[in-house]
Each structure stands twice: as C-alpha cells, then as structure tokens.
Short mmCIF file of C-alpha atoms in Angstrom, two decimals:
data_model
loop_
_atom_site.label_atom_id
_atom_site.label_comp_id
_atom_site.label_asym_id
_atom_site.label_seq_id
_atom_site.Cartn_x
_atom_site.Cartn_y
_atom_site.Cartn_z
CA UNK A 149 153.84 3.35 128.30
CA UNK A 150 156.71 5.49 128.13
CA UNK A 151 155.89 9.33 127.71
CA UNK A 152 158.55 9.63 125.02
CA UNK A 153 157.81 6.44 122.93
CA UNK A 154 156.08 8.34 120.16
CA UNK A 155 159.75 10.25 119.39
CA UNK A 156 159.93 6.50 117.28
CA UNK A 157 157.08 7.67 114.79
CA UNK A 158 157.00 11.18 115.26
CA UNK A 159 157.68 13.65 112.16
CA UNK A 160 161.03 15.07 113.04
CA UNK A 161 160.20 19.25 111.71
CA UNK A 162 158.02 19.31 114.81
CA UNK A 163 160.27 18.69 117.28
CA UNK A 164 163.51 20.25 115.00
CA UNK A 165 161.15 23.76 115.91
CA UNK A 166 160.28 22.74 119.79
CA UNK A 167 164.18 22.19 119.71
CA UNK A 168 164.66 25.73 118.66
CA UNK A 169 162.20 27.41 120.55
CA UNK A 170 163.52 25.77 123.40
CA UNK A 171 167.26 27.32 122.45
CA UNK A 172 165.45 30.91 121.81
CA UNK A 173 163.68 30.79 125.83
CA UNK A 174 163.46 27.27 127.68
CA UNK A 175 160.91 28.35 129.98
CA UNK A 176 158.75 28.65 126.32
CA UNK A 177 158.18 24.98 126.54
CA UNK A 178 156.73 22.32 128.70
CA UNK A 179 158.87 21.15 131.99
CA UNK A 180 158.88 17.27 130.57
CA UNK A 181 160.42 18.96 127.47
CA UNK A 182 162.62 21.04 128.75
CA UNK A 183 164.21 18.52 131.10
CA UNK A 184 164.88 16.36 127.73
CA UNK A 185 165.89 18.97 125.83
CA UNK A 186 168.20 19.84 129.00
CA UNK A 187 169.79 16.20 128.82
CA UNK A 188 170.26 15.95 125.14
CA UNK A 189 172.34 19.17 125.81
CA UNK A 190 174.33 17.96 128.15
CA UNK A 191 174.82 14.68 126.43
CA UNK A 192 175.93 16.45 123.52
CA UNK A 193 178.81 18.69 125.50
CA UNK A 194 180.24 15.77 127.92
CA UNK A 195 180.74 13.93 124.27
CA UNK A 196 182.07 16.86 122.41
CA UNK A 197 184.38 17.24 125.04
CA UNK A 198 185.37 13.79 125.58
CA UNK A 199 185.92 12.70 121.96
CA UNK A 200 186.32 15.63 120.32
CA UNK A 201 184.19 14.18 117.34
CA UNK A 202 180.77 13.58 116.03
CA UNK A 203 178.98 11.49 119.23
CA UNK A 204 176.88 8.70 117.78
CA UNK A 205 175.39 8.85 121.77
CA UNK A 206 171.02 8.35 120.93
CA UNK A 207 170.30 8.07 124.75
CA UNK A 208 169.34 11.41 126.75
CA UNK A 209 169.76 11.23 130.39
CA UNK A 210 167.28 13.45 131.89
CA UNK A 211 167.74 15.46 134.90
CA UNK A 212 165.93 12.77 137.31
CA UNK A 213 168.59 10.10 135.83
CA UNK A 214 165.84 8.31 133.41
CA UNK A 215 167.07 7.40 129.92
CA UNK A 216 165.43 8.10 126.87
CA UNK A 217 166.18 6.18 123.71
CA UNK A 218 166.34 8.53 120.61
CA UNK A 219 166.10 7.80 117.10
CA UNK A 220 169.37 8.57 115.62
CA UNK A 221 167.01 10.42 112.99
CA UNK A 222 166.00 12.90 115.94
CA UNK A 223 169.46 12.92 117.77
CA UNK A 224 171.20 14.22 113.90
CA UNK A 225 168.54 16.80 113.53
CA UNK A 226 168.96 17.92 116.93
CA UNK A 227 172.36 18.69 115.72
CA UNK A 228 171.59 20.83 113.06
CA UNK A 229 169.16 22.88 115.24
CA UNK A 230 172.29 23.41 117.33
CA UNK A 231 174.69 24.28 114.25
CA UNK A 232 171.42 26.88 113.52
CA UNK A 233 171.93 28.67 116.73
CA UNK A 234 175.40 28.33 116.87
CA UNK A 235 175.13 30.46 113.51
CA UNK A 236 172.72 33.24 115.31
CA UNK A 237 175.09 33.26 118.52
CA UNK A 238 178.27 33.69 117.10
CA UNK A 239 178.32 33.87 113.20
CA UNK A 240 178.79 37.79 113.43
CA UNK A 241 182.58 36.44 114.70
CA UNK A 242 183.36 35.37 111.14
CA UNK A 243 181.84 37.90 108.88
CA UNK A 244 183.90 38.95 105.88
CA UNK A 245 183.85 43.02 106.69
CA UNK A 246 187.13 44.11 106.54
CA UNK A 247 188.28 43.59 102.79
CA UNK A 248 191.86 44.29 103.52
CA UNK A 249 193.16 41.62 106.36
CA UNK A 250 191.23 38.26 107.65
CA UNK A 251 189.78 38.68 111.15
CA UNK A 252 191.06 37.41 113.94
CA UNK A 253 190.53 33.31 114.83
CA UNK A 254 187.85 32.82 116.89
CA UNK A 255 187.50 29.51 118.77
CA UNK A 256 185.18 27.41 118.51
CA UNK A 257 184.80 27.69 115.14
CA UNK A 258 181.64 26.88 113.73
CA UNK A 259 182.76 23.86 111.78
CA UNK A 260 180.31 20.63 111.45
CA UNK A 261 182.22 18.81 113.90
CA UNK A 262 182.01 20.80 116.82
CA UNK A 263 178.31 19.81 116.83
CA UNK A 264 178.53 16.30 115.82
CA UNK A 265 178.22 16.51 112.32
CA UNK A 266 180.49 15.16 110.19
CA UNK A 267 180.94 15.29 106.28
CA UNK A 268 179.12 12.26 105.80
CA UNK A 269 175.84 14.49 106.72
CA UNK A 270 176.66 17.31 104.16
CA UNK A 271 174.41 15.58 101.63
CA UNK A 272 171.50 14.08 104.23
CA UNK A 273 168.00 15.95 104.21
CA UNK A 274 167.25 17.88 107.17
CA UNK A 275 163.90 18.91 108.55
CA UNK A 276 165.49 21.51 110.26
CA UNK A 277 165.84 23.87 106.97
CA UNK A 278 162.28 25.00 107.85
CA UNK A 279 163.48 26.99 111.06
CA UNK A 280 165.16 29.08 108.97
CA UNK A 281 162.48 29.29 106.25
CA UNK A 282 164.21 26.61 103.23
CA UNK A 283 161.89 23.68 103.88
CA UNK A 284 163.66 20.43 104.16
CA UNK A 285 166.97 20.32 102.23
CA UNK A 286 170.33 19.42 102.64
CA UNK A 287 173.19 19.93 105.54
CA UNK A 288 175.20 21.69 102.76
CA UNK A 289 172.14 23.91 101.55
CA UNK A 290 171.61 24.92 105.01
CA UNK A 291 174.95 25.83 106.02
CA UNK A 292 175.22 28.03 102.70
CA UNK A 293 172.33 29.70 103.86
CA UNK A 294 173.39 30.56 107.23
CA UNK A 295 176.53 31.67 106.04
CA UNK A 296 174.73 33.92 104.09
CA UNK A 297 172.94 35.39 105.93
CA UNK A 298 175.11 35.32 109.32
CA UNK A 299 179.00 35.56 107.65
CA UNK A 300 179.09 37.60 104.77
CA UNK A 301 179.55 41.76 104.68
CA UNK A 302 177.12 42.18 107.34
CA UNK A 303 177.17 41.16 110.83
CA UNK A 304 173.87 40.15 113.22
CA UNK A 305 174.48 40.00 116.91
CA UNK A 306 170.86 39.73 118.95
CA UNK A 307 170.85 36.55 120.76
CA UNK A 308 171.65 38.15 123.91
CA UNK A 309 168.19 39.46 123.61
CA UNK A 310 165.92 38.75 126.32
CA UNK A 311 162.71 39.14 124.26
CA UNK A 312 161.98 35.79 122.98
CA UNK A 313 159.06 38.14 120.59
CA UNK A 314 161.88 40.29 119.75
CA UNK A 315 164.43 37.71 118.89
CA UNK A 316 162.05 35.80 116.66
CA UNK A 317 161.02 38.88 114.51
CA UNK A 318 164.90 39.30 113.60
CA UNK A 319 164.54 36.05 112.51
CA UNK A 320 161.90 36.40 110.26
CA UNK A 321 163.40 39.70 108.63
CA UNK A 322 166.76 37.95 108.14
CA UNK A 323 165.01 34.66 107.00
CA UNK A 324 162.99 36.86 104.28
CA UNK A 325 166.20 38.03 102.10
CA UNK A 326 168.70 36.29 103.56
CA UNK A 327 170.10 39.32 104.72
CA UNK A 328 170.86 40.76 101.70
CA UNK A 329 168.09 43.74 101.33
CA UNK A 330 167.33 44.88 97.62
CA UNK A 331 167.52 48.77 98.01
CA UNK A 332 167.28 50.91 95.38
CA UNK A 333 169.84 53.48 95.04
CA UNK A 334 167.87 56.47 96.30
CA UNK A 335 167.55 54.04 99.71
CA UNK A 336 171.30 53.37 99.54
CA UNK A 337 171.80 56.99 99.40
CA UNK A 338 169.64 57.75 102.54
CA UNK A 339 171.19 54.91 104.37
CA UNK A 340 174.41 55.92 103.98
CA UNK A 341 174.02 59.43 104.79
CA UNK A 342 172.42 58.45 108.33
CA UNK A 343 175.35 56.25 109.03
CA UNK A 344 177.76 59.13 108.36
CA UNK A 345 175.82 61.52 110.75
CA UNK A 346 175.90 58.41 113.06
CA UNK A 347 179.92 58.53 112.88
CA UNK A 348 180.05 62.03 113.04
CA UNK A 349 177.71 62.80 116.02
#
C-alpha cells in the first residue's frame, strides 16, 4: 500500500502544523516527510515561476522521482502554511512605521497569488489558522491577523534564527496579543525611557 495513501482521509490541521514545523527546521521531522515536504516545495516554485498564477498542480514529485497524489484539500492548505511563513520571513518589509512617506516596494510582495492563492480562497476555511493560534477560520481572517501582527507599527524579524526553541517561543508571544501588548502607562513610560538611553548610548 502506498505510504502516503492515508493523506486521502487524514485531518488536514495535523499535517498544516508538520508543514510548519518542517518550514521552522526540516531536520525536525521524519526523512519520508521531509523529502515530500521537499517536493511539494519545489513543485510549488517551478509553477509559480512558470505561470505566474495560482498552480492547481496536486502531485508532489519526491526527491527519488516517485509521485504522490495530493488532495487538493492538502495541496490549498499547504499554501496557506506558506503565506504564514512568508508573513514571519518578510512581513517586517511592509510595516506601516514611518507615518510621513510609504516605504519602499519590496518584491515579492506578499500578495495571495504569489503562493497560489487566489481570491476565490479568501472566504474558504483553513485548518491552518491554528498555527497561529485562531483555530480554523477563513483565508481573509487569517491574513488580517498576520497583518496584524507582522505589518502594522511594529516590525518582527527572527526567522533567521537558528533556534528552532527560540523561534517558536516568539511565536507564541506574538500569537498571544497579536502583537499589540496592553501596557499601562507607567510601562509605556519605562519603555520609552530605555529606548532613549538605547539611542543615546
């Protein structure tokens, strides 16, 4: 029987999270996995690439040429794992800080499309809202909350983190309050006055 038959009636969360932890540190999960999650990957680039638009591609190639059939409900929330990370690795590119004058353009963006999501998806339910803590909800509920937390007046850069241990416990603390901590203004105060003798020093 094929090793990777039970993807068919599988619950999708589990594998949305293997997914993930697999983005966070590869070596994290087993070789067999790896090497799919490694061919889904590369599937997903060479069609990006190629058509420029949302791949409707369900077969992984893995690395020892065997193809793997893959529900299309897998292969979309694949996809939204990878718009999740895309968020942590590069949202702090499109933060609103500067009040005054837009940012410069960064490309890619991190628009649906680029990860084979289109606008017909905006309104589908996604397992993969419990990575980040919101249980199963929309595309468009999940993208609010990464913008949130990953594009608004405060920037997060820590992917290039090598601690897997580390990485996930910025995670959790950003998950919490969406990165939008409730100080009171006696905390405000003392915040403030440590980042001016930060600038100073």
């Amino acid at each position: 029987m094929d090793k990777y038959s039970f993807l068919n009636t599988a619950h999708t969360s589990f594998f949305a999270e293997l997914y993930d932890q697999y983005l966070i540190n590869p070596d994290s999960v087993e070789p067999s996995w790896r090497a799919f999650f490694q061919g889904f990957d590369f599937g997903m680039e060479s069609a990006l690439d190629e058509a420029g638009i949302s791949s409707q591609e369900t077969t992984v190639t893995l690395p020892s040429g065997e193809k793997i059939e893959v529900p299309e409900s897998f292969h979309k929330e694949f996809q939204v794992v990878r718009l999740i990370d895309g968020y942590r690795s590069r949202g702090h590119l499109f933060t609103k800080t500067n009040p005054v004058r837009e940012r410069r353009k960064y490309s890619p963006t991190l628009a649906i499309e680029n990860f084979g999501l289109s606008e017909a998806d905006l309104d589908t339910v996604f397992n993969a809202g419990e990575i980040i803590d919101i249980g199963a909800t929309s595309l468009r509920n999940i993208i609010l909350h990464l913008q949130k937390i990953y594009c608004d007046a405060i920037g997060v850069e820590y992917m290039y983190i090598r601690h897997p241990e580390r990485v996930q416990w910025i995670q959790n603390w950003l998950n919490v309050n969406s990165n939008h901590p409730n100080f009171n203004p006696d905390r405000k105060k003392y915040i403030l006055r440590k980042l001016n003798q930060a600038v100073s020093f």
